[in-house]
PDB file of C-alpha atoms in Angstrom:
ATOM      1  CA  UNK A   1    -147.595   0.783 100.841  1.00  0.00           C
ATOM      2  CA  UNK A   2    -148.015  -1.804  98.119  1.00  0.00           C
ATOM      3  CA  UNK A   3    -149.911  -1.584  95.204  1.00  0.00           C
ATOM      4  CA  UNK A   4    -153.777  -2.639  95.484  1.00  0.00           C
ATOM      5  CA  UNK A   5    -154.835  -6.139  94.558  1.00  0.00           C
ATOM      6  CA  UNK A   6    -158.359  -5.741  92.800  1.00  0.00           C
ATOM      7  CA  UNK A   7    -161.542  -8.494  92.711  1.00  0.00           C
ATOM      8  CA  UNK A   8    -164.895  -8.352  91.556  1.00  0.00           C
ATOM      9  CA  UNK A   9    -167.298  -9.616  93.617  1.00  0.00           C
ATOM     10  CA  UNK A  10    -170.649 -11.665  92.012  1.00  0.00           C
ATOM     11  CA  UNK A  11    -172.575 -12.389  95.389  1.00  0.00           C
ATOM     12  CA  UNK A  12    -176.369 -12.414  96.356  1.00  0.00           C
ATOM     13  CA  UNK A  13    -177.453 -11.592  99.483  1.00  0.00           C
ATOM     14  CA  UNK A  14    -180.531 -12.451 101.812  1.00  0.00           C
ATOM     15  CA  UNK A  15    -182.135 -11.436 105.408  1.00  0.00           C
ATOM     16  CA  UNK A  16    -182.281 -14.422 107.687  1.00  0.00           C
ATOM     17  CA  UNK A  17    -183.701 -14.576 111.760  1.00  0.00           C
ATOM     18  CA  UNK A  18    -181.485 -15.499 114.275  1.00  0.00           C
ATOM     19  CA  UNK A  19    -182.575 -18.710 114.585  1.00  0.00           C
ATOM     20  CA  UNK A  20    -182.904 -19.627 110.877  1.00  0.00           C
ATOM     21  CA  UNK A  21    -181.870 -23.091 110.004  1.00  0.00           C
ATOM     22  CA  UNK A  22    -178.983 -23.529 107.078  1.00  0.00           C
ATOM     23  CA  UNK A  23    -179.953 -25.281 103.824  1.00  0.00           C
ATOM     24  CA  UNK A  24    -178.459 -27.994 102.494  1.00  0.00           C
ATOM     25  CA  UNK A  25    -175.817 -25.951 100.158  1.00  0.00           C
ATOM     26  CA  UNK A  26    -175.213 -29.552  98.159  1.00  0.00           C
ATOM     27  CA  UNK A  27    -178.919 -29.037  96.591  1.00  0.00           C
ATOM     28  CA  UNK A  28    -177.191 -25.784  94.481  1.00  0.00           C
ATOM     29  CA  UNK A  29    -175.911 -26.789  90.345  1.00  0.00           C
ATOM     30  CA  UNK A  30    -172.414 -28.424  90.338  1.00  0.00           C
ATOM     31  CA  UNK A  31    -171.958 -28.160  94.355  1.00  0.00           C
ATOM     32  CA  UNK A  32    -171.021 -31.743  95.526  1.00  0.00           C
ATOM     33  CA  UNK A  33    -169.384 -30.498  99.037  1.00  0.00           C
ATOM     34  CA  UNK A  34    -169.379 -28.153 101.615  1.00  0.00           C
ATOM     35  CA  UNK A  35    -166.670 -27.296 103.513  1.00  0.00           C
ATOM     36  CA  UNK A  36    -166.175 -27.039 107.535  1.00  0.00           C
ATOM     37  CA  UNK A  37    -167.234 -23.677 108.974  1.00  0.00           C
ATOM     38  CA  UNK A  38    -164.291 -21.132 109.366  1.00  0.00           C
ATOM     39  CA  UNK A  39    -165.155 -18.835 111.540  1.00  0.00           C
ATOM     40  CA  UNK A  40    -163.739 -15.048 110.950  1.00  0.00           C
ATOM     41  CA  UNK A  41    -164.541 -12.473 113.559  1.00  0.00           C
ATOM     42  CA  UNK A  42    -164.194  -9.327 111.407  1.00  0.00           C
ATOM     43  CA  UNK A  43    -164.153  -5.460 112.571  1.00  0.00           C
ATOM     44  CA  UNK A  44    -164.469  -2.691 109.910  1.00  0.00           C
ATOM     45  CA  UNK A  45    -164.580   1.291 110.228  1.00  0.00           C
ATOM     46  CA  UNK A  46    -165.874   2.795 107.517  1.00  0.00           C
ATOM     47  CA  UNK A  47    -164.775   6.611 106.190  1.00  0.00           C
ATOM     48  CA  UNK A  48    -166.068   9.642 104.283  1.00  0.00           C
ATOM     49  CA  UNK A  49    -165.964  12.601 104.166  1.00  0.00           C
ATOM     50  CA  UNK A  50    -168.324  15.368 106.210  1.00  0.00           C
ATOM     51  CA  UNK A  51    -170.364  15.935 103.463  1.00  0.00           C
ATOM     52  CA  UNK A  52    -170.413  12.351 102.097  1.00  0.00           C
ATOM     53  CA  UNK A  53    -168.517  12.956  98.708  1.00  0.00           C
ATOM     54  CA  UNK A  54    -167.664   9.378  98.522  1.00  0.00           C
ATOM     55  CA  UNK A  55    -171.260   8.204  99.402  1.00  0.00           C
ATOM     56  CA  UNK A  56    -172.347  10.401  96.570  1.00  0.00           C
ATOM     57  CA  UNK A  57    -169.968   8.611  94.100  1.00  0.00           C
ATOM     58  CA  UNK A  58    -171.526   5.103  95.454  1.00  0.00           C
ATOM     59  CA  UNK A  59    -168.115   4.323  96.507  1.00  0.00           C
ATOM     60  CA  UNK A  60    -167.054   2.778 100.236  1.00  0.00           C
ATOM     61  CA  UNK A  61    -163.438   3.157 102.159  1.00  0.00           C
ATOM     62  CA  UNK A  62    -163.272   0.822 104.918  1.00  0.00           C
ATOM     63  CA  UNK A  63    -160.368  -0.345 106.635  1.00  0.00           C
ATOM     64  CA  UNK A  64    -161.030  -4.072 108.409  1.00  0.00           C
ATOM     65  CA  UNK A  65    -159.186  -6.230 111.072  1.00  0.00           C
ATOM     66  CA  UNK A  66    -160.053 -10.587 110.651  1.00  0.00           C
ATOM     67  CA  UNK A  67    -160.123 -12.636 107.295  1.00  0.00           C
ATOM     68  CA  UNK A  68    -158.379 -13.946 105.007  1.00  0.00           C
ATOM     69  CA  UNK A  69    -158.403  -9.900 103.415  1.00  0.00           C
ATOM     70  CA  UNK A  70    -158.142  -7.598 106.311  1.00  0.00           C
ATOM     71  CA  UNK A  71    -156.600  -4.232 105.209  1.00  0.00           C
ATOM     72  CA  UNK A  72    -158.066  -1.251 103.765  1.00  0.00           C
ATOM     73  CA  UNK A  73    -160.661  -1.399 100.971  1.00  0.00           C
ATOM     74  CA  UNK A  74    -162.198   0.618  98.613  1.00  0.00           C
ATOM     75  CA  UNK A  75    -165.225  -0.634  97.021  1.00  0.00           C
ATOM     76  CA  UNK A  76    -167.272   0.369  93.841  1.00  0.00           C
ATOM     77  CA  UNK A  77    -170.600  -1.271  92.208  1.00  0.00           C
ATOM     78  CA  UNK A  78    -171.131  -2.065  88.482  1.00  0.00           C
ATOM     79  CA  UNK A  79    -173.109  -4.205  86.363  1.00  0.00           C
ATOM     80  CA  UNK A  80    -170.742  -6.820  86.177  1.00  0.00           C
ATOM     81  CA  UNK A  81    -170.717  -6.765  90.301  1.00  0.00           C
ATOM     82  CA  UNK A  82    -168.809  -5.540  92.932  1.00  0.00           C
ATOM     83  CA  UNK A  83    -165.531  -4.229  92.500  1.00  0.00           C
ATOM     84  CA  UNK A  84    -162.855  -4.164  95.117  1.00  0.00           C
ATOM     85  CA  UNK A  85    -159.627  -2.709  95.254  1.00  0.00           C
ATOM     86  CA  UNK A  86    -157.482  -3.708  98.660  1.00  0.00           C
ATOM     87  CA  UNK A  87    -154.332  -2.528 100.246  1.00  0.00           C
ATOM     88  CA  UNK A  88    -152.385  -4.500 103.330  1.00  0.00           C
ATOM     89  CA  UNK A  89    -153.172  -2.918 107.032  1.00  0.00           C
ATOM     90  CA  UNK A  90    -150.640  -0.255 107.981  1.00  0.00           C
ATOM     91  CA  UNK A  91    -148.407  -0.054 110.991  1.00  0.00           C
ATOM     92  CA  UNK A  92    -150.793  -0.156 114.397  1.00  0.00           C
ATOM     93  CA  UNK A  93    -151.044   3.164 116.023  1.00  0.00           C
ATOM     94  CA  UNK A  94    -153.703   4.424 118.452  1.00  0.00           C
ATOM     95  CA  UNK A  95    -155.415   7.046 115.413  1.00  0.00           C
ATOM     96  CA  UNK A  96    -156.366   5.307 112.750  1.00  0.00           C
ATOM     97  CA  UNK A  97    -155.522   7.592 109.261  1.00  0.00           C
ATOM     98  CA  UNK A  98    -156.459   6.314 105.894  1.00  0.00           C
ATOM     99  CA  UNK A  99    -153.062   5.860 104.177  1.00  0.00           C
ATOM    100  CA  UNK A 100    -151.674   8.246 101.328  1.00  0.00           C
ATOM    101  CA  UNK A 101    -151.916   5.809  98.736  1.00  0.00           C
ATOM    102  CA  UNK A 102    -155.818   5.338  99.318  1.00  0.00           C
ATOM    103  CA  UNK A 103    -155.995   9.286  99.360  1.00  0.00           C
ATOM    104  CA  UNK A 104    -154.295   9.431  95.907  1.00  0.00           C
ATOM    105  CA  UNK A 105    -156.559   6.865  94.506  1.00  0.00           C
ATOM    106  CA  UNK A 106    -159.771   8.875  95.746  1.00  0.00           C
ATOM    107  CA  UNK A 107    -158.452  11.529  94.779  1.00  0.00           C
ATOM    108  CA  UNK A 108    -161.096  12.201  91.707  1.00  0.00           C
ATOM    109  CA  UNK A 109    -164.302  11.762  93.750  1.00  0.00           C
ATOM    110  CA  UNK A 110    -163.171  13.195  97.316  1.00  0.00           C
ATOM    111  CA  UNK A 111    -160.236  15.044  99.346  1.00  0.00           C
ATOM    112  CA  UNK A 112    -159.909  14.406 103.016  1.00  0.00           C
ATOM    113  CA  UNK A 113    -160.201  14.639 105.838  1.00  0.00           C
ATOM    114  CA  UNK A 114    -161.694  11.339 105.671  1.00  0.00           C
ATOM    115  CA  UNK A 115    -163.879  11.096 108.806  1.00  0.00           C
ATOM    116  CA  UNK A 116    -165.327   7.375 110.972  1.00  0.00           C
ATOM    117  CA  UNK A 117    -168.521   7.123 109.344  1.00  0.00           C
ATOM    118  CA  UNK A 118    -169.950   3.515 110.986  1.00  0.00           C
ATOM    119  CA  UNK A 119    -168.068   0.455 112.458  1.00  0.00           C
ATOM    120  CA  UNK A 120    -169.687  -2.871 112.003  1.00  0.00           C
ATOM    121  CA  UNK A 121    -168.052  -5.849 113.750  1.00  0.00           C
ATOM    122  CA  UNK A 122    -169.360  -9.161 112.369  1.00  0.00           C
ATOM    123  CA  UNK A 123    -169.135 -12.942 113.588  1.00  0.00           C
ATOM    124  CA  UNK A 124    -168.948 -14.645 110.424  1.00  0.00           C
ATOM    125  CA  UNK A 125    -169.018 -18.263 109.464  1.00  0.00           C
ATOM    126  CA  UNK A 126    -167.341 -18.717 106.112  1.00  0.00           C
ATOM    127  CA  UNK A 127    -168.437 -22.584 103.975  1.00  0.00           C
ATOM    128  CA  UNK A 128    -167.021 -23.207 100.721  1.00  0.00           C
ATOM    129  CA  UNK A 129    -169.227 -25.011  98.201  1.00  0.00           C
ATOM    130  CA  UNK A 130    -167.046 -27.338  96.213  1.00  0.00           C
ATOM    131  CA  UNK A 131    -167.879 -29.126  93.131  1.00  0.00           C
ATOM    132  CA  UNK A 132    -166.650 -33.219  92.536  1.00  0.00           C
ATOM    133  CA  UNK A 133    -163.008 -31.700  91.557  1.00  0.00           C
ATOM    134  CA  UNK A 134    -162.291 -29.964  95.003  1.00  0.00           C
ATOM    135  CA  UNK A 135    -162.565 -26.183  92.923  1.00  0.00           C
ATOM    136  CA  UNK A 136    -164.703 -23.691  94.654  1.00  0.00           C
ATOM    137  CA  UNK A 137    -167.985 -23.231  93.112  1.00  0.00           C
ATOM    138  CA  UNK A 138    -169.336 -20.671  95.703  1.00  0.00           C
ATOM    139  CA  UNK A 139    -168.294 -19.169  98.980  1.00  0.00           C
ATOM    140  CA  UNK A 140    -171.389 -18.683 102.209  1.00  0.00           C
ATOM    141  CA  UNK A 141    -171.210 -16.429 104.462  1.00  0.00           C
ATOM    142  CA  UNK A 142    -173.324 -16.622 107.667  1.00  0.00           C
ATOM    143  CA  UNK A 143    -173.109 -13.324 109.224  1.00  0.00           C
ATOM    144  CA  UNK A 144    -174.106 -12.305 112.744  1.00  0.00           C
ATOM    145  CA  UNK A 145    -173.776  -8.482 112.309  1.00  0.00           C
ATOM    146  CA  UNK A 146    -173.632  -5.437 115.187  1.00  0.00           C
ATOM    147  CA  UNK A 147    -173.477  -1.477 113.474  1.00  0.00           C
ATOM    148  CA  UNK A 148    -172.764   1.823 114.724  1.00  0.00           C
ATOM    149  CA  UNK A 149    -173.552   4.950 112.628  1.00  0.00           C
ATOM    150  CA  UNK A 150    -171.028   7.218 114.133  1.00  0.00           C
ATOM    151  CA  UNK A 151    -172.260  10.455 113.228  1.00  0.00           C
ATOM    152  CA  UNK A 152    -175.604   9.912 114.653  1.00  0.00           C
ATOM    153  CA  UNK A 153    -175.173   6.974 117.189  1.00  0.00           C
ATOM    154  CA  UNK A 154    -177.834   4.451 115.524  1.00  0.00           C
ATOM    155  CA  UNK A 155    -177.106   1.220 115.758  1.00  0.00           C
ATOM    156  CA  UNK A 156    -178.557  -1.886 114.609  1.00  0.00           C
ATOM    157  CA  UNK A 157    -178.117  -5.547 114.522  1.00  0.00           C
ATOM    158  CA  UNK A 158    -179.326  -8.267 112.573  1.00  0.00           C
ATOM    159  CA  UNK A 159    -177.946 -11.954 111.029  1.00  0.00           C
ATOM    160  CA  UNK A 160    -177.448 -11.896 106.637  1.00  0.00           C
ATOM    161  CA  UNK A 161    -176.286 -14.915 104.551  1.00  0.00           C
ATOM    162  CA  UNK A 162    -173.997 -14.113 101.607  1.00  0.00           C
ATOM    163  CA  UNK A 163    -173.657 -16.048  98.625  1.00  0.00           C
ATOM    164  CA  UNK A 164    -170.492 -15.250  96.118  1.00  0.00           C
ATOM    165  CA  UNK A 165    -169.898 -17.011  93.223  1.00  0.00           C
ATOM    166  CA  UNK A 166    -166.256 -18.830  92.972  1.00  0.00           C
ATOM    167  CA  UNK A 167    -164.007 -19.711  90.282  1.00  0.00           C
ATOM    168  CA  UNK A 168    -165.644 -22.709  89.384  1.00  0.00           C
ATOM    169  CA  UNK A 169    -169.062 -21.217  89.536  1.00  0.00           C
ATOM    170  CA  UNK A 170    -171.577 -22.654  86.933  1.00  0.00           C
ATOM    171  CA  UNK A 171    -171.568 -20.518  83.814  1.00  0.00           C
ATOM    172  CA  UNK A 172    -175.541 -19.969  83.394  1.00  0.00           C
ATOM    173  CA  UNK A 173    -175.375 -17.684  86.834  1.00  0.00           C
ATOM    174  CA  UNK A 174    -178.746 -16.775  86.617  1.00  0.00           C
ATOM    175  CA  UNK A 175    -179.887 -20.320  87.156  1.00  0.00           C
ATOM    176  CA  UNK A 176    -177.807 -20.977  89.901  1.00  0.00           C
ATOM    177  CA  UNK A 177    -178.533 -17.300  92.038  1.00  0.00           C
ATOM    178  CA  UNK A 178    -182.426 -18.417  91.023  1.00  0.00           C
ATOM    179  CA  UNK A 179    -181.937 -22.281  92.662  1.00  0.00           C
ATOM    180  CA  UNK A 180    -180.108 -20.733  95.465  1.00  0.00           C
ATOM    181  CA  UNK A 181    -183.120 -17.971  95.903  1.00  0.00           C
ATOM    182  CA  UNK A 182    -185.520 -20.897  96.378  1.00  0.00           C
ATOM    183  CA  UNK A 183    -183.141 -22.561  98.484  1.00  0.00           C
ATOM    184  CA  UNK A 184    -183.229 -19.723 100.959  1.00  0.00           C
ATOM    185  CA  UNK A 185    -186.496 -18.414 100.583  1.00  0.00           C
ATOM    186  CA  UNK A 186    -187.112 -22.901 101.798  1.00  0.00           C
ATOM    187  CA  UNK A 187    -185.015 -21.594 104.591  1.00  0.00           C
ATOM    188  CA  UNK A 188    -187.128 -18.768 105.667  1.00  0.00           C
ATOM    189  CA  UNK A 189    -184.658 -16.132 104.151  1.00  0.00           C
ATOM    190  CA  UNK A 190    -185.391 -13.636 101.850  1.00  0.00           C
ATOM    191  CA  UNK A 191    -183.494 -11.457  99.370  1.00  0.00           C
ATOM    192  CA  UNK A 192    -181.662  -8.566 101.632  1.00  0.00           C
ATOM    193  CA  UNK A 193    -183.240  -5.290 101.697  1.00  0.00           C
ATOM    194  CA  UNK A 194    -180.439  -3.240 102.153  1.00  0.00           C
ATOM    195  CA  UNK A 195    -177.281  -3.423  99.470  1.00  0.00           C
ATOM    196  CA  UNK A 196    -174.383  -3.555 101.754  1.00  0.00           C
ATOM    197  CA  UNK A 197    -174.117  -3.690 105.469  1.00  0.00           C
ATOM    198  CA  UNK A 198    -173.424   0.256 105.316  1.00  0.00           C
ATOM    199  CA  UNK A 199    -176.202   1.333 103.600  1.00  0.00           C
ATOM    200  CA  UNK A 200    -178.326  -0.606 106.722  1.00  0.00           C
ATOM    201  CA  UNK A 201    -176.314   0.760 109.223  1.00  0.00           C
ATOM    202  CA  UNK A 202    -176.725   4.183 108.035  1.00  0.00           C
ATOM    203  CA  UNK A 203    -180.658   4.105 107.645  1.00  0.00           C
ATOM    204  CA  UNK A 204    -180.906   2.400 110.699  1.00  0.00           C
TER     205      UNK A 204
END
């Protein structure tokens, strides 16, 4: 297996209804364009282990199927945002294993056996908010999201919008998560309640 590619991820996210409306994205600093939706059916099984070292250590191990970044991920918080480290799918097979090179790099926090903790399959629509050069400013998401907590059999549903900041984002971020708060909370959204999909899924 390759070596990991690794991104850190600025993004706000917010708690929508089914039936919410979208804003008009062009009313965010330095966005002049939106793009057509791209729609990314994504499927994701997350792992730990039975006593939820990794969960402890605030980190996540998912491996997904859809997108532009299927493969396995591991995925770490910090005050600078999200930080992801991803490695390319492995061969199909009917078990899934998590792959020696993600068992290496866990190493310090955990030790398998690394055990289905939730699945969440999501219907996403992806927009890119562009600014008068063509560069990517921000990324939405529009997510239409089913979870399972395996261990217990919860399950939940719900629709989130995503936010993430792109390359060209504006460098006063603060001003431009605060415009796109109001621009939301306009919409009838609200800031989301839960961190990351697996932290809902599991308190569900």
């Amino acid at each position: 297996m390759s070596e990991p590619t690794h991104s850190v991820e600025v993004e706000r996210k917010y708690d929508v209804e089914a039936d919410t409306v979208l804003p008009d994205w062009m009313r965010l600093p330095r966005v002049t364009a939106v793009g057509a939706p791209e729609l990314r059916p994504l499927d994701a099984t997350y792992f730990d282990t039975a006593d939820l070292a990794l969960a402890r250590s605030a980190i996540a191990l998912r491996r997904r199927t859809g997108g532009p970044d299927e493969g396995w991920h591991v995925k770490t918080s910090a005050a600078d945002g999200r930080h992801e480290w991803h490695w390319p799918l492995d061969a199909p097979s009917d078990e899934i294993v998590v792959p020696d090179a993600l068992v290496q790099a866990l190493a310090p926090y955990a030790a398998p056996p690394f055990l289905p903790l939730a699945r969440i399959r999501n219907a996403r629509t992806a927009y890119a908010l562009l600014d008068a050069s063509g560069a990517l400013v921000a990324e939405v998401v529009d997510d239409r999201v089913t979870g399972r907590a395996e261990r217990t059999g919860a399950e939940d549903s719900w629709r989130e919008w995503e936010v993430e900041l792109g390359p060209a984002a504006p460098e006063d971020v603060a001003a431009f998560f605060a415009a796109a708060d109001e621009l939301v909370a306009a919409a009838g959204g609200r800031p989301a309640t839960s961190g990351s999909k697996l932290q809902r899924v599991l308190s569900a």
